XYZ file of C-alpha atoms in Angstrom:
437
model
C -3.080 17.143 -16.022
C -5.380 15.430 -13.484
C -4.387 14.173 -10.376
C -7.426 12.309 -9.385
C -7.794 9.616 -6.551
C -10.477 7.091 -6.490
C -11.520 4.960 -3.663
C -13.877 2.367 -3.168
C -15.727 1.134 -0.209
C -14.132 -1.358 2.156
C -14.652 -4.934 2.208
C -15.207 -7.533 5.046
C -12.445 -7.904 7.177
C -10.884 -10.948 6.484
C -6.929 -11.216 7.573
C -4.551 -13.041 5.822
C -4.075 -16.131 7.642
C -0.291 -15.978 7.639
C 0.037 -19.141 9.825
C -0.751 -21.240 7.115
C 2.102 -23.633 6.921
C 3.295 -23.345 3.144
C 6.111 -24.245 1.008
C 6.908 -22.857 -2.359
C 7.839 -25.233 -5.337
C 9.211 -22.682 -7.724
C 9.317 -24.103 -11.531
C 12.247 -22.805 -13.146
C 13.116 -20.097 -10.500
C 13.657 -22.499 -7.996
C 8.608 6.641 18.183
C 6.335 6.843 20.051
C 5.441 10.414 20.336
C 2.886 12.515 22.484
C 0.656 14.671 20.635
C -1.396 16.754 22.681
C -4.918 18.120 20.880
C -4.506 22.226 20.698
C -6.624 24.432 23.066
C -9.434 25.865 21.604
C -11.681 28.626 22.869
C -14.994 29.020 21.455
C -13.732 32.011 19.133
C -11.221 29.973 17.495
C -13.738 27.954 15.513
C -15.144 31.130 13.791
C -14.967 31.716 10.116
C -13.501 34.517 8.704
C -14.722 37.191 6.770
C -14.907 35.137 3.745
C -16.751 32.298 5.631
C -13.782 29.793 5.751
C -11.774 28.402 8.101
C -7.803 28.332 7.885
C -5.142 26.602 9.601
C -1.712 27.183 8.982
C 1.442 24.385 9.525
C 4.827 24.172 8.468
C 4.401 23.119 4.871
C 0.589 23.274 4.374
C -1.962 26.173 4.837
C -5.149 24.463 4.537
C -8.555 26.704 4.161
C -11.610 24.787 4.615
C -15.656 25.642 4.640
C -15.877 22.636 7.388
C -16.462 23.961 10.288
C -14.109 21.699 12.172
C -10.886 23.261 13.564
C -9.624 19.745 15.032
C -9.910 17.828 11.818
C -7.863 20.717 10.159
C -5.292 20.703 12.806
C -5.156 16.704 12.271
C -4.469 17.178 8.834
C -1.904 19.836 9.032
C -0.150 17.758 11.794
C -0.130 14.838 9.665
C 0.932 16.618 6.467
C 3.775 18.282 8.462
C 5.027 14.696 10.299
C 4.842 13.112 6.607
C 7.316 15.618 4.862
C 10.406 14.418 6.305
C 9.345 10.655 5.878
C 8.956 11.466 2.081
C 12.195 13.104 1.914
C 13.917 10.165 3.687
C 11.845 7.506 1.133
C 13.603 9.438 -1.961
C 16.885 10.075 -0.081
C 16.571 13.755 -0.139
C 17.814 15.911 2.420
C 15.206 17.766 4.730
C 16.969 21.114 3.831
C 15.560 20.600 0.237
C 11.853 21.319 1.647
C 12.779 23.601 4.313
C 10.936 26.755 2.715
C 8.372 24.357 0.671
C 4.949 25.280 1.666
C 1.648 24.793 -0.419
C -1.796 26.003 -0.058
C -4.930 23.637 0.370
C -8.581 23.651 0.063
C -10.734 21.257 1.970
C -14.082 21.787 0.172
C -17.715 20.831 1.335
C -19.431 23.107 -1.220
C -17.320 23.183 -4.264
C -19.347 25.998 -5.924
C -18.072 28.379 -2.848
C -14.468 27.897 -3.885
C -15.685 28.342 -7.532
C -17.130 31.572 -6.599
C -14.471 32.884 -4.729
C -11.759 32.024 -7.067
C -10.110 30.158 -5.046
C -10.905 26.849 -7.366
C -10.150 28.538 -10.722
C -12.034 27.436 -13.761
C -8.786 25.902 -15.389
C -9.178 22.946 -12.575
C -11.547 20.186 -14.269
C -14.089 18.491 -12.456
C -13.079 15.809 -10.140
C -14.495 13.457 -7.420
C -11.550 13.292 -4.652
C -8.691 15.527 -4.781
C -6.431 17.487 -7.641
C -3.101 19.059 -7.435
C -0.841 21.679 -9.078
C 2.954 22.407 -8.115
C 1.417 24.881 -5.525
C -2.016 23.764 -4.668
C -4.186 20.714 -3.934
C -7.903 20.574 -3.716
C -9.698 17.850 -1.974
C -13.496 17.457 -1.554
C -14.379 16.512 2.001
C -15.283 12.969 2.842
C -16.833 11.006 5.611
C -13.925 9.974 7.433
C -11.032 11.586 8.924
C -8.720 8.911 7.558
C -10.243 9.377 3.947
C -9.531 13.093 4.276
C -6.170 12.496 5.459
C -5.128 10.164 2.633
C -6.358 12.457 0.195
C -4.357 15.567 1.627
C -1.341 13.247 1.875
C -1.785 11.937 -1.761
C -2.300 15.171 -3.492
C 0.480 16.689 -1.354
C 3.160 14.327 -2.747
C 2.213 15.270 -6.194
C 3.108 18.841 -5.392
C 6.186 17.705 -3.892
C 7.126 15.674 -6.275
C 7.065 18.851 -8.907
C 9.335 20.785 -6.263
C 11.762 17.939 -6.153
C 11.785 16.622 -9.565
C 9.797 18.798 -11.997
C 7.025 15.976 -11.883
C 6.201 12.473 -10.735
C 6.779 10.640 -13.831
C 4.343 8.400 -16.036
C 0.760 7.596 -14.395
C 1.854 4.101 -13.242
C 4.668 5.543 -11.493
C 3.193 8.936 -10.233
C 0.070 7.361 -8.826
C 1.828 4.537 -7.555
C 4.189 6.517 -5.490
C 1.242 9.063 -4.228
C -0.791 5.660 -3.066
C 2.135 4.633 -1.266
C 3.481 7.359 0.738
C -0.442 8.318 1.546
C -0.946 4.811 2.992
C -0.995 4.874 6.640
C -3.236 3.319 9.748
C -5.879 5.686 11.049
C -4.895 6.994 14.448
C -6.931 6.018 17.395
C -6.370 8.619 20.081
C -6.032 7.479 23.810
C -6.231 9.821 26.810
C -3.117 11.623 27.784
C -1.076 10.596 30.598
C -0.320 14.437 31.167
C -1.239 15.706 34.855
C -4.630 17.252 34.988
C -2.976 20.481 36.353
C -0.787 20.938 33.231
C -3.945 20.893 31.034
C -5.139 24.412 30.186
C -8.216 25.605 32.146
C -9.526 26.403 28.668
C -9.203 23.258 27.037
C -12.537 22.221 25.403
C -11.368 18.609 24.789
C -9.837 16.032 26.628
C -5.741 15.830 25.717
C -5.080 12.871 23.708
C -1.822 10.834 22.928
C -1.146 9.043 19.835
C 1.446 6.602 18.383
C 3.854 8.495 15.708
C 2.094 9.353 12.690
C 3.924 6.845 9.935
C 3.646 6.732 6.389
C 3.725 3.615 3.950
C 2.091 0.912 6.391
C -0.215 -1.822 5.147
C -3.392 -2.098 7.023
C -3.969 -4.855 9.157
C -7.495 -4.849 9.011
C -10.274 -2.782 7.483
C -10.581 -0.380 10.229
C -6.962 0.564 9.744
C -8.081 2.528 6.370
C -11.452 2.762 6.407
C -13.045 3.648 2.849
C -9.638 2.901 1.213
C -10.891 -0.268 -0.741
C -7.900 -1.588 -2.554
C -7.802 -5.070 -0.971
C -11.454 -5.538 -2.097
C -10.497 -4.476 -5.808
C -7.675 -7.079 -5.677
C -10.024 -10.039 -4.299
C -12.767 -9.124 -6.777
C -10.440 -9.481 -9.573
C -8.881 -12.599 -8.321
C -11.967 -14.174 -7.991
C -13.005 -13.257 -11.566
C -9.393 -14.346 -12.998
C -8.566 -10.860 -14.183
C -5.427 -9.936 -11.974
C -2.990 -8.036 -14.532
C 0.264 -8.675 -15.306
C 2.667 -6.692 -13.989
C 3.910 -5.563 -17.234
C 0.402 -4.334 -18.385
C 0.605 -2.054 -15.226
C 3.509 -0.231 -16.826
C 1.802 0.377 -19.937
C -1.295 2.282 -18.220
C -2.498 5.297 -20.246
C -1.219 8.876 -18.911
C -4.553 9.878 -17.704
C -6.417 7.511 -15.517
C -9.209 9.357 -15.104
C -10.111 8.442 -11.348
C -10.334 4.835 -12.416
C -10.076 2.655 -8.872
C -8.726 -0.489 -10.602
C -5.800 1.401 -12.122
C -4.672 3.320 -8.961
C -4.914 -0.397 -7.159
C -2.366 -1.384 -9.418
C -0.251 1.407 -9.456
C -0.020 1.095 -5.744
C 0.751 -2.429 -5.799
C 3.299 -2.394 -8.356
C 5.145 0.406 -6.355
C 5.125 -1.459 -3.223
C 6.309 -4.495 -5.058
C 9.174 -2.485 -6.461
C 10.179 -0.684 -3.389
C 10.156 -3.639 -1.557
C 11.934 -6.139 -3.516
C 15.786 -5.843 -3.886
C 16.044 -6.344 -7.327
C 14.396 -2.981 -8.170
C 14.408 -1.038 -4.885
C 17.120 1.248 -5.966
C 16.239 1.649 -9.740
C 12.697 2.503 -8.528
C 13.806 5.471 -6.196
C 16.316 6.325 -8.645
C 13.494 6.861 -11.376
C 12.012 9.841 -9.504
C 14.987 11.572 -10.350
C 13.574 11.522 -13.909
C 10.007 12.695 -12.918
C 9.792 15.238 -15.299
C 9.868 13.220 -18.310
C 6.482 11.393 -18.257
C 6.608 9.761 -21.845
C 7.551 6.154 -22.378
C 10.905 6.586 -22.277
C 10.984 6.820 -18.347
C 9.229 3.359 -18.182
C 11.805 2.034 -20.851
C 14.634 3.030 -18.900
C 13.411 1.674 -15.431
C 12.895 -1.479 -17.332
C 16.289 -1.586 -18.751
C 17.477 -1.096 -15.138
C 15.752 -4.067 -13.800
C 15.374 -6.464 -17.265
C 17.544 -9.048 -15.729
C 15.503 -9.380 -12.577
C 12.216 -9.007 -14.545
C 11.285 -12.791 -14.302
C 11.918 -12.565 -10.379
C 9.709 -9.732 -9.884
C 7.196 -11.250 -12.361
C 6.834 -13.970 -10.430
C 6.813 -12.564 -7.104
C 3.982 -10.176 -8.416
C 1.921 -13.552 -9.428
C 2.202 -14.302 -5.658
C 1.707 -10.899 -4.122
C -1.440 -10.545 -6.465
C -2.380 -14.411 -5.050
C -1.933 -13.449 -1.197
C -2.481 -9.519 -1.049
C -5.269 -9.255 1.603
C -5.833 -7.324 5.094
C -2.850 -8.487 7.313
C -0.450 -9.065 4.280
C 3.060 -8.383 5.691
C 6.207 -7.809 3.596
C 8.282 -9.275 6.426
C 6.572 -12.495 5.737
C 5.967 -12.485 2.057
C 9.134 -11.094 0.400
C 9.702 -14.549 -1.375
C 13.616 -15.084 -1.976
C 13.607 -15.990 -5.684
C 16.756 -16.330 -8.453
C 17.522 -16.266 -11.765
C 20.641 -18.026 -10.784
C 19.073 -21.125 -9.160
C 20.555 -24.337 -10.291
C 18.434 -26.986 -12.362
C 17.180 -29.972 -10.250
C 19.568 -32.953 -10.723
C 16.954 -35.657 -9.738
C 18.777 -35.742 -6.154
C 16.126 -35.743 -3.142
C 15.711 -32.299 -1.552
C 15.111 -31.912 1.842
C 14.419 -28.614 3.566
C 12.666 -27.093 6.605
C 9.719 -24.890 6.440
C 9.539 -21.939 8.583
C 5.765 -21.845 9.816
C 5.418 -18.137 10.388
C 6.743 -17.125 6.835
C 4.787 -17.509 3.654
C 5.700 -18.872 0.662
C 9.273 -20.341 0.621
C 11.311 -21.572 -2.417
C 12.979 -24.870 -2.627
C 15.880 -23.036 -4.582
C 16.098 -24.883 -7.722
C 14.164 -24.735 -11.465
C 12.347 -27.968 -12.690
C 11.897 -28.880 -16.250
C 8.420 -28.352 -17.814
C 6.653 -32.086 -17.225
C 8.643 -32.896 -14.174
C 7.019 -35.345 -11.663
C 7.597 -34.931 -8.320
C 7.089 -36.888 -4.964
C 6.726 -35.268 -1.576
C 7.319 -36.508 1.983
C 6.187 -34.360 4.712
C 6.567 -34.627 8.530
C 6.058 -32.230 11.426
C 3.995 -29.998 13.559
C 3.628 -26.212 13.932
C 1.430 -23.925 16.345
C -1.166 -22.165 14.304
C -2.412 -20.518 17.584
C -1.239 -20.830 20.980
C -3.575 -23.670 21.403
C -3.680 -25.312 18.095
C -1.273 -27.479 16.631
C -1.078 -28.446 13.033
C 0.183 -31.257 11.056
C 0.625 -30.884 7.399
C -2.715 -31.456 6.349
C -4.084 -28.566 8.468
C -6.911 -28.286 10.792
C -10.373 -28.623 9.819
C -11.956 -26.630 12.682
C -11.136 -23.070 10.419
C -10.501 -22.402 6.906
C -8.878 -19.674 4.679
C -9.940 -19.410 0.960
C -11.043 -22.988 1.292
C -8.063 -24.682 2.812
C -7.963 -25.807 6.305
C -5.688 -23.701 8.756
C -2.198 -24.610 8.981
C -2.323 -27.026 6.111
C 1.301 -27.330 3.962
C 0.773 -26.649 0.229
C 2.889 -26.464 -2.626
C 2.655 -23.935 -5.491
C 4.314 -24.338 -9.037
C 5.661 -20.924 -10.286
C 6.457 -20.513 -13.981
C 9.296 -18.209 -14.542
C 7.871 -17.204 -18.012
C 6.219 -14.075 -17.941
C 2.700 -14.270 -18.771
C 1.855 -13.503 -22.520
C -1.442 -11.822 -21.986
C -2.813 -8.810 -20.234
C -3.885 -11.010 -17.214
C -2.031 -13.600 -15.288
C -3.424 -17.344 -14.926
C -4.533 -18.658 -11.638
C -1.340 -20.573 -9.774
C -1.331 -24.088 -9.363
C -1.802 -24.616 -5.581
C -2.143 -27.669 -4.302
C -2.211 -29.630 -0.604
C 0.824 -31.653 -0.103
C -0.960 -34.732 1.253
C 1.084 -37.682 2.406
C 0.226 -41.372 2.390
C -0.236 -41.341 6.017
C -2.808 -38.337 5.611
C -4.876 -40.668 3.195
C -4.567 -43.288 5.738
C -5.914 -41.208 8.124
C -8.857 -40.068 6.195
C -10.056 -43.459 5.399
């Protein structure tokens, strides 16, 4: 079965303005380690008699026709650093993978590996990566991040075979692989290690890096060069073709490297792991990974059925906001199907300015007429103070920075395959209107 991972080009770095002062009106739902670059002598970069370079770690033996030992060392180290984190994610003891090790190939000239038999004929053509239980093949990419992401993505598939028999249907298998391969590119800095302690044969400066951590959302385009998932989301958001959460779970078994499909699989997996209503069920589902049929998805859906309206609503908010700088600690909106219905009594709430959408905690009947009164100020930068109308010196997606907004969030799951645009409006008070006249 093909395990391809497609990637789109990056987008202009447009961070989320998480400082927007907003309120959610819900309708009916209310480390650090030091790594020293290995010493390399001139002959350590030489290819072996087959013309290939091999580097070996605890969990990955990597062979390549790319004459870059530093790159291979980086990929090996990143892979070994990731394995304990993958096991912790699934709640599996490290002893389960103590002796687990796979063969990997990083290929610039695919024909070289075809001719040598390292890339068997039964492996179909692929553009980026492919995996079996014991072997992964990666086509060489332009950036270190890109190569590293693919090695991790395909390695997760192989580990899922080892632990669970397989990775489940496509939405779960590819979503989990993308989730656990996503990381922020590491920028090395000169090591503080005394010069006298460095090997005299070291041909490069020793470097230190932050601890390698997986499952991190990118803060900007430079964190994940070439990953491109946010660009796909933005394009579909603008076109009004964002998929419903339910439609993601119905994706076909073979995704055939469709970049959009991988985007939705990753986004759904991120939502399910970050939502308290679905986290336990999502992790539990991994143990049924050998079942790649519709029964897998049906069982997962039964586990979260009571909370599906909340998950579906949170998905709509996520798809509206997802961009560079998106942070689950600010965007994990508290929603509940047990919120009371509005009684007509005035509701007063304080809006936390460093959070995203915030629920008023009650349901409103369809067609209800609502009136708002807003007051207060918040800092959107150390020097800028915003009132509810926002600051027109800077805009985010057409709205003034710091503007207080309201959103009607339907509880009903959209009937079609795409989600309608959210009805988002600024909270304009009479005082604001008077100031503008």
